[in-house]
Amino acid sequence: MDVLFILFVLQLVVASHYIFNCPYTKVEESFNLQAIHDILIYKSNISRYDHRDFPGVVPRTFIGPLVVSILSSPFAIIVKSFGLDKIVLQYVARHVLAFMVLYGLKRLQSAVKTLYGLQTAIYLAILNLSQFHVLFYASRPLPNTFALALVLHAFATWMNRKLKMFIWISAFVILVFRAELAILLGLFLFVSFSMRHISIFTILKTAMPAGICALMTTLLIDSLFWNRWLWPEGEVLYFNAILNKSSQWGTLPFFWYFYSALPRLLLGSLILVPWGIRCSPQRSLMLLFPAIGFVFLYSFLPHKELRFIIYTVPIFNVIAANAMCQLQYQYAKNIRGKLGFLFALGLVVLSLFSRLLFSNAAFWNYPGGFALNKIHGLVPCNTANINIHLDNFVAQTGASRFGELCDNWVYNKTEYLKIGGIEMMQFSHILTEVNDKNNEVYIKSGSHSLLGEVHGYDGLDIKWLKFHILIPLKIPYSYSIRRSAKVYLLQRTL
């Protein structure tokens, strides 16, 4: 059996593990997840869609959720036929999205096999398996994830010098999903132009119809769903880049991507990249220039998140995989070659352990989703007159329409209601963030009884071995996830 196919299946297994380990989603993913739910459940009845009541700060495209929903629809029929809870569809949709991303990785690995050889392609898959973030994000319904699925195909076509197809894919991913990818994919196109693989005339002749088709697609589809003429990614670009309002969600230092994000994304691969450059300078620099250029230029935007540069991980991994391949060839030559290859394998093993740490911490990051699931276990669905309020924290940490399992219950996400106010007291149950005010107003006052609480991630406790040989050294030897109560499940006192 093909080794690359086996590794592809293993990547699917790991991505599936992340889905079952962390089935819920956060606020950045809520629009796409709710959109997938609404397309699958309400179909053409757009008036019932979640975005009509909760449009978000900026409009997002429906094209990604629409594709996932279409691919998930056969499973939706099965779920309905067997009378299963609709939360099953959330698992299905996330598996579909993960497959889309991993199929893009498979195409990239095939292109690497053609360009670098089978062994490098194998090491590329192994590095993907050893890292955490790409396989974790593969199933998360973020705009970046939908973009990543297409960007991987774009990388593959670029490596195979199918540059017209590269331009078509790039136009679609830039104009529909993430406008900032014009920097990354534009730099790749610049490399091809500078190497005389494509002319400026061919670029313009291809880019114009590709851009028009992509723009018309998003205009027609998204205007239908939003009930007004709009180009969603254009409004996002204006909000984030022109108005710079993304800074309202926090800012980080200019070099944060380089000293924090990339080391966490790449883990051991980061150390192998310089060796890959030494082994194949021209090929490596052709890949490295767009990746580093993109991260550097994108660093000018003050609001930074790790997911914004996740597209560069496969590029760095290709260079690192080539380094591992070259180190393997040198293994039999001398002791230096043996030590180099064993060191590289050690980096992969360390990355695997780091991945376990990330996975364990991620499990506790979705208390809102677990709270919504827990209340269905505490209160039977046939209980009458149940109306539940989900506060903003709960909605942002995992609660979604997929988790609203009881058709006769009323679920309410209205924001900015006064704690303990008349409107809040009308709810039979409240899922709310744990804080002193909620504890004082609801629990200590006796207006509500505590049905339960859900814990969430609150930090990492690391135990260190301390050495004093020449210089003081500390080596971690064990860790534990620190958890604390994050969500109260409250019931009105009758």
Coordinates of C-alpha atoms in Angstrom, one line a residue:
M1 CA 0.0 0.0 0.0
D2 CA 1.2 3.5 -0.8
V3 CA 3.0 5.0 2.2
L4 CA 1.6 8.5 1.4
F5 CA -1.9 7.2 1.5
I6 CA -1.3 5.5 4.9
L7 CA 0.1 8.8 6.2
F8 CA -3.0 10.6 4.7
V9 CA -5.3 8.3 6.6
L10 CA -3.3 8.8 9.8
Q11 CA -3.7 12.6 9.4
L12 CA -7.4 12.1 9.0
V13 CA -7.4 10.0 12.2
V14 CA -5.6 12.7 14.2
A15 CA -7.9 15.4 12.8
S16 CA -10.9 13.3 13.8
H17 CA -9.5 12.8 17.3
Y18 CA -9.3 16.6 17.7
I19 CA -12.9 16.9 16.6
F20 CA -14.1 14.4 19.2
N21 CA -11.8 15.8 21.8
C22 CA -12.9 19.4 21.2
P23 CA -16.3 19.2 19.5
Y24 CA -17.3 22.7 20.2
T25 CA -16.2 26.0 18.6
K26 CA -15.3 29.5 19.7
V27 CA -16.6 33.0 18.8
E28 CA -14.4 33.3 15.7
E29 CA -16.0 30.2 14.3
S30 CA -19.6 30.9 15.3
F31 CA -20.8 32.6 12.0
N32 CA -19.7 29.8 9.8
L33 CA -20.9 27.1 12.2
Q34 CA -24.3 28.7 12.6
A35 CA -24.5 29.2 8.8
I36 CA -23.8 25.5 8.2
H37 CA -26.6 24.7 10.8
D38 CA -29.1 27.0 9.2
I39 CA -28.4 25.8 5.6
L40 CA -28.8 22.1 6.7
I41 CA -31.8 22.7 9.0
Y42 CA -33.8 25.6 7.6
K43 CA -32.6 25.3 3.9
S44 CA -34.2 28.1 1.9
N45 CA -36.0 29.7 4.8
I46 CA -33.4 32.4 5.2
S47 CA -35.6 34.4 7.6
R48 CA -34.8 31.9 10.3
Y49 CA -31.1 32.1 9.9
D50 CA -29.0 33.1 12.9
H51 CA -27.2 36.0 11.1
R52 CA -30.5 37.8 10.8
D53 CA -30.5 38.4 14.6
F54 CA -26.7 38.2 15.2
P55 CA -25.0 39.6 12.0
G56 CA -21.6 40.1 13.7
V57 CA -19.3 43.1 13.3
V58 CA -18.7 42.5 9.6
P59 CA -20.6 40.2 7.1
R60 CA -18.9 37.0 6.2
T61 CA -19.3 34.9 3.0
F62 CA -21.7 32.0 2.9
I63 CA -19.8 30.2 0.2
G64 CA -17.7 28.1 2.6
P65 CA -20.6 27.0 4.8
L66 CA -22.7 26.3 1.6
V67 CA -20.0 23.9 0.2
V68 CA -19.7 22.1 3.5
S69 CA -23.5 21.9 3.9
I70 CA -23.9 20.4 0.4
L71 CA -21.2 17.8 1.1
S72 CA -22.8 17.1 4.5
S73 CA -26.4 16.9 3.3
P74 CA -26.4 13.1 2.6
F75 CA -25.4 12.5 6.2
A76 CA -28.1 15.0 7.3
I77 CA -30.7 12.7 5.7
I78 CA -29.3 9.7 7.6
V79 CA -29.3 11.6 10.9
K80 CA -32.9 12.6 10.4
S81 CA -34.0 9.1 9.3
F82 CA -32.5 7.5 12.5
G83 CA -33.8 10.3 14.7
L84 CA -30.4 11.3 16.0
D85 CA -29.7 14.5 17.8
K86 CA -28.7 17.3 15.4
I87 CA -25.4 17.8 17.3
V88 CA -24.3 14.8 15.2
L89 CA -24.4 17.1 12.2
Q90 CA -21.8 19.3 13.8
Y91 CA -19.4 16.4 14.0
V92 CA -20.2 15.5 10.4
A93 CA -19.7 19.1 9.1
R94 CA -16.4 19.4 10.8
H95 CA -15.2 16.1 9.4
V96 CA -16.2 17.3 5.9
L97 CA -14.2 20.5 6.4
A98 CA -11.2 18.5 7.8
F99 CA -11.3 16.2 4.7
M100 CA -11.3 19.3 2.4
V101 CA -8.1 20.7 4.1
L102 CA -6.4 17.3 4.3
Y103 CA -7.1 16.6 0.6
G104 CA -5.3 19.9 -0.1
L105 CA -2.4 18.6 2.0
K106 CA -2.4 15.4 0.1
R107 CA -2.2 17.3 -3.2
L108 CA 0.7 19.3 -1.8
Q109 CA 2.5 16.2 -0.8
S110 CA 2.0 14.7 -4.3
A111 CA 3.6 17.9 -5.8
V112 CA 6.5 17.6 -3.3
K113 CA 6.9 14.0 -4.4
T114 CA 7.2 15.1 -8.0
L115 CA 9.6 17.9 -7.3
Y116 CA 11.7 16.6 -4.4
G117 CA 11.1 12.8 -4.3
L118 CA 9.1 10.3 -2.4
Q119 CA 11.2 10.5 0.8
T120 CA 10.7 14.2 1.2
A121 CA 7.0 13.9 0.7
I122 CA 6.9 11.2 3.4
Y123 CA 8.8 13.4 5.8
L124 CA 6.4 16.3 5.0
A125 CA 3.5 14.1 6.1
I126 CA 5.4 13.0 9.2
L127 CA 6.1 16.7 10.2
N128 CA 2.4 17.5 9.7
L129 CA 1.5 14.6 12.0
S130 CA 4.0 15.8 14.7
Q131 CA 2.6 19.3 14.8
F132 CA -0.6 20.4 16.5
H133 CA -2.1 23.5 14.9
V134 CA -2.7 22.6 11.2
L135 CA -4.5 19.3 11.9
F136 CA -6.4 21.0 14.8
Y137 CA -7.5 23.9 12.8
A138 CA -8.4 21.7 9.8
S139 CA -11.9 21.1 11.1
R140 CA -12.6 24.4 12.7
P141 CA -15.0 26.5 10.6
L142 CA -12.9 29.7 10.4
P143 CA -12.5 31.8 7.3
N144 CA -8.8 31.0 7.5
T145 CA -9.6 27.3 7.4
F146 CA -11.8 27.6 4.3
A147 CA -9.0 29.6 2.8
L148 CA -6.3 27.1 3.8
A149 CA -8.1 24.3 1.9
L150 CA -7.7 26.3 -1.3
V151 CA -4.3 27.7 -0.6
L152 CA -2.9 24.2 -0.3
H153 CA -4.2 23.5 -3.8
A154 CA -2.7 26.8 -5.0
F155 CA 0.7 25.7 -3.6
A156 CA 0.5 22.4 -5.4
T157 CA -0.3 24.0 -8.7
W158 CA 2.5 26.5 -8.2
M159 CA 5.0 23.7 -7.6
N160 CA 3.8 21.9 -10.7
R161 CA 4.1 25.1 -12.7
K162 CA 0.4 25.1 -13.5
L163 CA 0.5 28.9 -13.1
K164 CA -2.8 29.7 -14.8
M165 CA -4.7 27.4 -12.5
F166 CA -2.7 28.9 -9.6
I167 CA -4.0 32.3 -10.6
W168 CA -7.6 31.1 -10.8
I169 CA -7.4 29.5 -7.3
S170 CA -5.6 32.5 -5.9
A171 CA -8.2 34.9 -7.2
F172 CA -11.0 32.9 -5.7
V173 CA -9.4 32.5 -2.2
I174 CA -8.4 36.2 -2.1
L175 CA -11.7 37.8 -3.2
V176 CA -14.0 35.3 -1.4
F177 CA -12.2 34.3 1.9
R178 CA -9.1 36.2 2.9
A179 CA -8.0 39.3 1.1
E180 CA -4.6 39.5 2.8
L181 CA -3.6 36.3 1.0
A182 CA -3.0 38.6 -2.0
I183 CA 0.4 39.2 -0.3
L184 CA 1.4 35.6 0.1
L185 CA 0.1 34.3 -3.2
G186 CA 1.2 37.5 -5.0
L187 CA 4.7 36.9 -3.8
F188 CA 4.7 33.4 -5.1
L189 CA 3.5 34.7 -8.5
F190 CA 6.3 37.3 -8.3
V191 CA 8.8 34.5 -7.8
S192 CA 7.5 32.7 -10.9
F193 CA 7.6 36.0 -12.9
S194 CA 11.2 36.7 -11.8
M195 CA 12.2 33.2 -12.8
R196 CA 10.6 33.8 -16.2
H197 CA 8.1 31.0 -15.8
I198 CA 5.2 33.3 -16.7
S199 CA 4.9 36.7 -18.5
I200 CA 3.2 39.8 -17.2
F201 CA 0.8 39.6 -20.2
T202 CA -0.2 36.0 -19.2
I203 CA -0.7 37.1 -15.6
L204 CA -3.0 39.9 -16.6
K205 CA -4.9 37.9 -19.2
T206 CA -5.6 35.2 -16.6
A207 CA -6.1 37.3 -13.5
M208 CA -8.8 39.6 -15.0
P209 CA -11.4 36.9 -15.9
A210 CA -10.5 34.9 -12.8
G211 CA -11.1 38.0 -10.6
I212 CA -14.3 38.9 -12.3
C213 CA -15.7 35.3 -11.9
A214 CA -14.7 35.1 -8.2
L215 CA -16.1 38.5 -7.5
M216 CA -19.4 37.8 -9.3
T217 CA -19.7 34.5 -7.5
T218 CA -19.5 36.0 -4.0
L219 CA -21.6 39.0 -5.0
L220 CA -24.5 36.9 -6.2
I221 CA -24.5 34.2 -3.6
D222 CA -23.8 36.4 -0.5
S223 CA -26.2 39.2 -1.6
L224 CA -28.9 36.5 -1.6
F225 CA -28.2 35.4 1.9
W226 CA -27.6 38.8 3.4
N227 CA -30.6 40.4 1.6
R228 CA -28.5 43.3 0.3
W229 CA -25.9 43.8 -2.4
L230 CA -22.5 43.3 -0.8
W231 CA -19.0 41.9 -1.2
P232 CA -18.3 40.4 2.3
E233 CA -14.5 40.2 2.0
G234 CA -14.3 43.7 0.7
E235 CA -16.1 45.0 3.8
V236 CA -13.9 42.9 6.0
L237 CA -10.8 44.3 4.3
Y238 CA -12.1 47.8 4.8
F239 CA -12.8 47.2 8.5
N240 CA -9.5 45.5 9.3
A241 CA -7.0 47.2 7.1
I242 CA -8.3 50.6 6.2
L243 CA -10.2 51.5 9.4
N244 CA -7.8 49.3 11.5
K245 CA -10.7 48.4 13.8
S246 CA -9.5 44.9 14.4
S247 CA -7.2 46.5 16.9
Q248 CA -10.2 46.7 19.2
W249 CA -9.7 43.0 19.9
G250 CA -6.1 43.6 21.1
T251 CA -2.7 44.4 19.7
L252 CA 0.6 42.6 19.9
P253 CA 4.3 43.7 19.2
F254 CA 5.5 43.8 15.6
F255 CA 7.7 40.7 15.8
W256 CA 5.2 38.6 17.7
Y257 CA 4.6 36.3 14.8
F258 CA 8.4 35.6 14.6
Y259 CA 9.2 35.0 18.3
S260 CA 5.9 33.5 19.4
A261 CA 3.5 32.3 16.7
L262 CA 5.9 30.6 14.3
P263 CA 7.8 28.6 17.0
R264 CA 4.5 27.2 18.3
L265 CA 3.2 26.5 14.8
L266 CA 6.4 24.8 13.6
L267 CA 7.9 23.3 16.8
G268 CA 10.9 21.2 15.8
S269 CA 10.5 22.0 12.1
L270 CA 11.7 25.6 12.8
I271 CA 15.2 24.3 13.7
L272 CA 15.4 22.2 10.5
V273 CA 14.5 25.0 8.2
P274 CA 18.1 26.5 8.1
W275 CA 19.5 23.1 7.3
G276 CA 16.9 22.8 4.5
I277 CA 18.1 26.1 3.0
R278 CA 21.7 24.9 3.2
C279 CA 20.8 21.6 1.4
S280 CA 18.8 23.2 -1.5
P281 CA 19.4 27.0 -1.4
Q282 CA 17.6 27.9 -4.6
R283 CA 14.5 25.8 -4.1
S284 CA 14.3 26.7 -0.4
L285 CA 14.6 30.4 -0.9
M286 CA 11.9 30.3 -3.7
L287 CA 9.6 29.0 -1.0
L288 CA 11.0 31.0 1.9
F289 CA 10.8 34.4 0.3
P290 CA 7.0 34.5 0.0
A291 CA 6.5 32.9 3.4
I292 CA 8.8 35.3 5.3
G293 CA 7.6 38.2 3.2
F294 CA 4.0 37.5 4.0
V295 CA 4.6 37.2 7.8
F296 CA 6.7 40.3 7.8
L297 CA 4.3 42.5 5.9
Y298 CA 1.3 41.2 7.8
S299 CA 3.0 42.1 11.0
F300 CA 2.3 45.7 10.3
L301 CA -1.4 45.0 11.2
P302 CA -1.4 45.5 15.0
H303 CA -4.1 42.9 15.8
K304 CA -2.4 39.5 15.5
E305 CA -3.6 35.9 15.8
L306 CA -1.8 32.7 15.2
R307 CA -4.4 31.5 12.7
F308 CA -3.6 34.5 10.4
I309 CA -0.3 33.0 9.3
I310 CA -1.2 29.3 9.4
Y311 CA -0.9 29.1 5.6
T312 CA 2.9 29.4 5.9
V313 CA 3.3 26.2 8.0
P314 CA 3.2 23.8 5.0
I315 CA 5.8 26.0 3.2
F316 CA 8.2 25.8 6.1
N317 CA 7.5 22.1 6.5
V318 CA 8.5 21.4 2.9
I319 CA 11.9 23.0 3.5
A320 CA 12.3 21.1 6.8
A321 CA 11.2 17.8 5.2
N322 CA 13.9 18.3 2.5
A323 CA 16.4 18.8 5.3
M324 CA 15.3 15.5 7.0
C325 CA 15.7 13.7 3.6
Q326 CA 19.2 15.0 3.2
L327 CA 20.1 14.1 6.7
Q328 CA 18.9 10.6 6.1
Y329 CA 21.2 10.3 3.1
Q330 CA 24.2 11.4 5.2
Y331 CA 23.3 8.9 8.0
A332 CA 25.4 6.1 6.6
K333 CA 28.4 8.3 5.7
N334 CA 29.9 9.3 9.0
I335 CA 29.2 9.9 12.7
R336 CA 28.3 13.5 12.0
G337 CA 25.6 12.4 9.6
K338 CA 24.3 9.9 12.1
L339 CA 24.1 12.5 14.9
G340 CA 22.4 15.0 12.6
F341 CA 19.7 12.6 11.6
L342 CA 19.1 11.4 15.1
F343 CA 18.9 15.0 16.2
A344 CA 16.2 15.6 13.6
L345 CA 14.2 12.5 14.7
G346 CA 14.5 13.8 18.3
L347 CA 12.9 17.1 17.2
V348 CA 10.0 15.2 15.7
V349 CA 9.5 13.3 18.9
L350 CA 9.6 16.4 21.0
S351 CA 7.0 18.0 18.7
L352 CA 4.8 15.0 19.2
F353 CA 4.9 15.5 23.0
S354 CA 4.2 19.2 22.6
R355 CA 1.2 18.3 20.4
L356 CA -0.2 16.3 23.3
L357 CA 0.2 19.3 25.6
F358 CA -1.6 21.6 23.2
S359 CA -4.4 19.0 22.7
N360 CA -4.9 18.5 26.5
A361 CA -5.1 22.3 27.1
A362 CA -7.5 22.8 24.1
F363 CA -10.0 20.4 25.5
W364 CA -10.8 22.8 28.4
N365 CA -11.3 25.9 26.2
Y366 CA -15.0 25.4 25.4
P367 CA -16.9 25.6 28.7
G368 CA -20.0 27.2 27.0
G369 CA -20.5 24.1 24.7
F370 CA -20.1 21.7 27.6
A371 CA -22.5 23.7 29.7
L372 CA -25.2 23.6 27.0
N373 CA -24.7 19.9 26.6
K374 CA -24.7 19.4 30.4
I375 CA -28.1 21.1 31.0
H376 CA -29.8 18.7 28.6
G377 CA -28.5 15.9 30.8
L378 CA -29.9 17.6 34.0
V379 CA -33.3 18.7 32.6
P380 CA -35.3 16.2 30.5
C381 CA -36.4 17.5 27.1
N382 CA -40.0 16.8 27.8
T383 CA -40.0 19.3 30.7
A384 CA -42.5 22.1 29.8
N385 CA -42.0 25.9 30.0
I386 CA -38.2 25.8 29.7
N387 CA -36.6 29.0 28.4
I388 CA -32.9 29.3 28.7
H389 CA -30.7 32.4 28.5
L390 CA -27.1 31.9 27.2
D391 CA -24.9 34.8 28.0
N392 CA -22.2 36.2 25.8
F393 CA -19.4 34.2 27.4
V394 CA -21.3 30.9 26.9
A395 CA -22.1 31.8 23.2
Q396 CA -18.4 32.7 22.6
T397 CA -17.0 29.5 24.1
G398 CA -18.9 26.7 22.4
A399 CA -22.7 27.0 22.6
S400 CA -24.3 26.9 19.1
R401 CA -27.6 26.1 17.4
F402 CA -26.4 22.5 16.9
G403 CA -26.4 22.1 20.6
E404 CA -30.0 23.3 21.0
L405 CA -31.4 19.8 21.2
C406 CA -35.0 20.2 22.6
D407 CA -37.5 21.5 20.1
N408 CA -40.0 22.6 22.8
W409 CA -37.5 24.7 24.7
V410 CA -36.7 28.4 24.0
Y411 CA -33.0 29.3 23.7
N412 CA -32.2 33.0 24.0
K413 CA -28.9 34.7 23.3
T414 CA -30.0 38.3 23.7
E415 CA -27.0 40.4 24.7
Y416 CA -26.6 43.2 27.2
L417 CA -29.5 42.2 29.5
K418 CA -29.0 43.6 33.0
I419 CA -27.8 41.0 35.5
G420 CA -30.6 40.3 37.8
G421 CA -32.9 42.6 35.9
I422 CA -36.6 41.9 35.2
E423 CA -35.9 40.4 31.8
M424 CA -33.3 38.0 33.1
M425 CA -35.6 36.9 35.9
Q426 CA -38.2 35.6 33.3
F427 CA -35.9 32.8 32.2
S428 CA -36.3 29.4 33.9
H429 CA -32.6 28.6 33.4
I430 CA -29.5 30.7 32.9
L431 CA -26.1 29.6 31.6
T432 CA -23.7 32.4 32.6
E433 CA -20.1 33.2 33.2
V434 CA -18.7 32.6 36.6
N435 CA -17.9 35.9 38.3
D436 CA -18.5 37.6 41.6
K437 CA -21.5 39.6 40.4
N438 CA -23.3 36.6 39.0
N439 CA -22.5 34.7 42.3
E440 CA -23.9 37.6 44.4
V441 CA -27.0 38.4 42.3
Y442 CA -28.2 34.9 41.5
I443 CA -26.9 32.4 43.9
K444 CA -26.3 34.2 47.2
S445 CA -29.6 36.1 46.8
G446 CA -31.5 32.9 46.5
S447 CA -33.2 33.8 43.3
H448 CA -31.6 30.9 41.5
S449 CA -30.2 27.5 42.6
L450 CA -27.0 26.1 41.2
L451 CA -27.6 23.1 39.0
G452 CA -23.9 22.7 38.2
E453 CA -20.8 24.3 36.9
V454 CA -18.5 23.7 34.1
H455 CA -14.7 24.1 34.4
G456 CA -12.4 25.6 31.8
Y457 CA -8.7 26.1 31.1
D458 CA -7.1 28.4 33.6
G459 CA -3.4 27.9 33.0
L460 CA -0.6 25.4 33.0
D461 CA 1.4 24.2 36.0
I462 CA 4.9 23.0 35.1
K463 CA 7.3 21.2 37.5
W464 CA 10.9 21.9 36.8
L465 CA 14.1 20.0 37.5
K466 CA 16.8 22.6 38.5
F467 CA 20.5 22.2 37.7
H468 CA 23.4 24.4 38.7
I469 CA 26.2 23.2 36.3
L470 CA 28.2 26.3 35.3
I471 CA 24.9 28.1 34.7
P472 CA 21.5 27.6 36.3
L473 CA 19.2 25.4 34.2
K474 CA 15.6 24.4 34.5
I475 CA 14.1 21.4 32.6
P476 CA 10.4 20.7 32.7
Y477 CA 9.6 17.1 33.7
S478 CA 5.8 17.2 34.3
Y479 CA 2.9 19.4 33.8
S480 CA -0.8 19.7 34.8
I481 CA -3.7 21.7 33.4
R482 CA -5.1 24.2 35.9
R483 CA -8.9 24.3 35.7
S484 CA -11.4 26.5 37.4
A485 CA -15.2 27.0 37.3
K486 CA -16.1 29.0 34.2
V487 CA -19.9 28.6 33.6
Y488 CA -22.7 28.4 36.1
L489 CA -25.9 26.4 35.3
L490 CA -28.6 28.1 37.1
Q491 CA -32.3 27.3 37.7
R492 CA -34.8 29.9 38.8
T493 CA -36.1 29.2 42.4
L494 CA -39.9 28.7 42.4

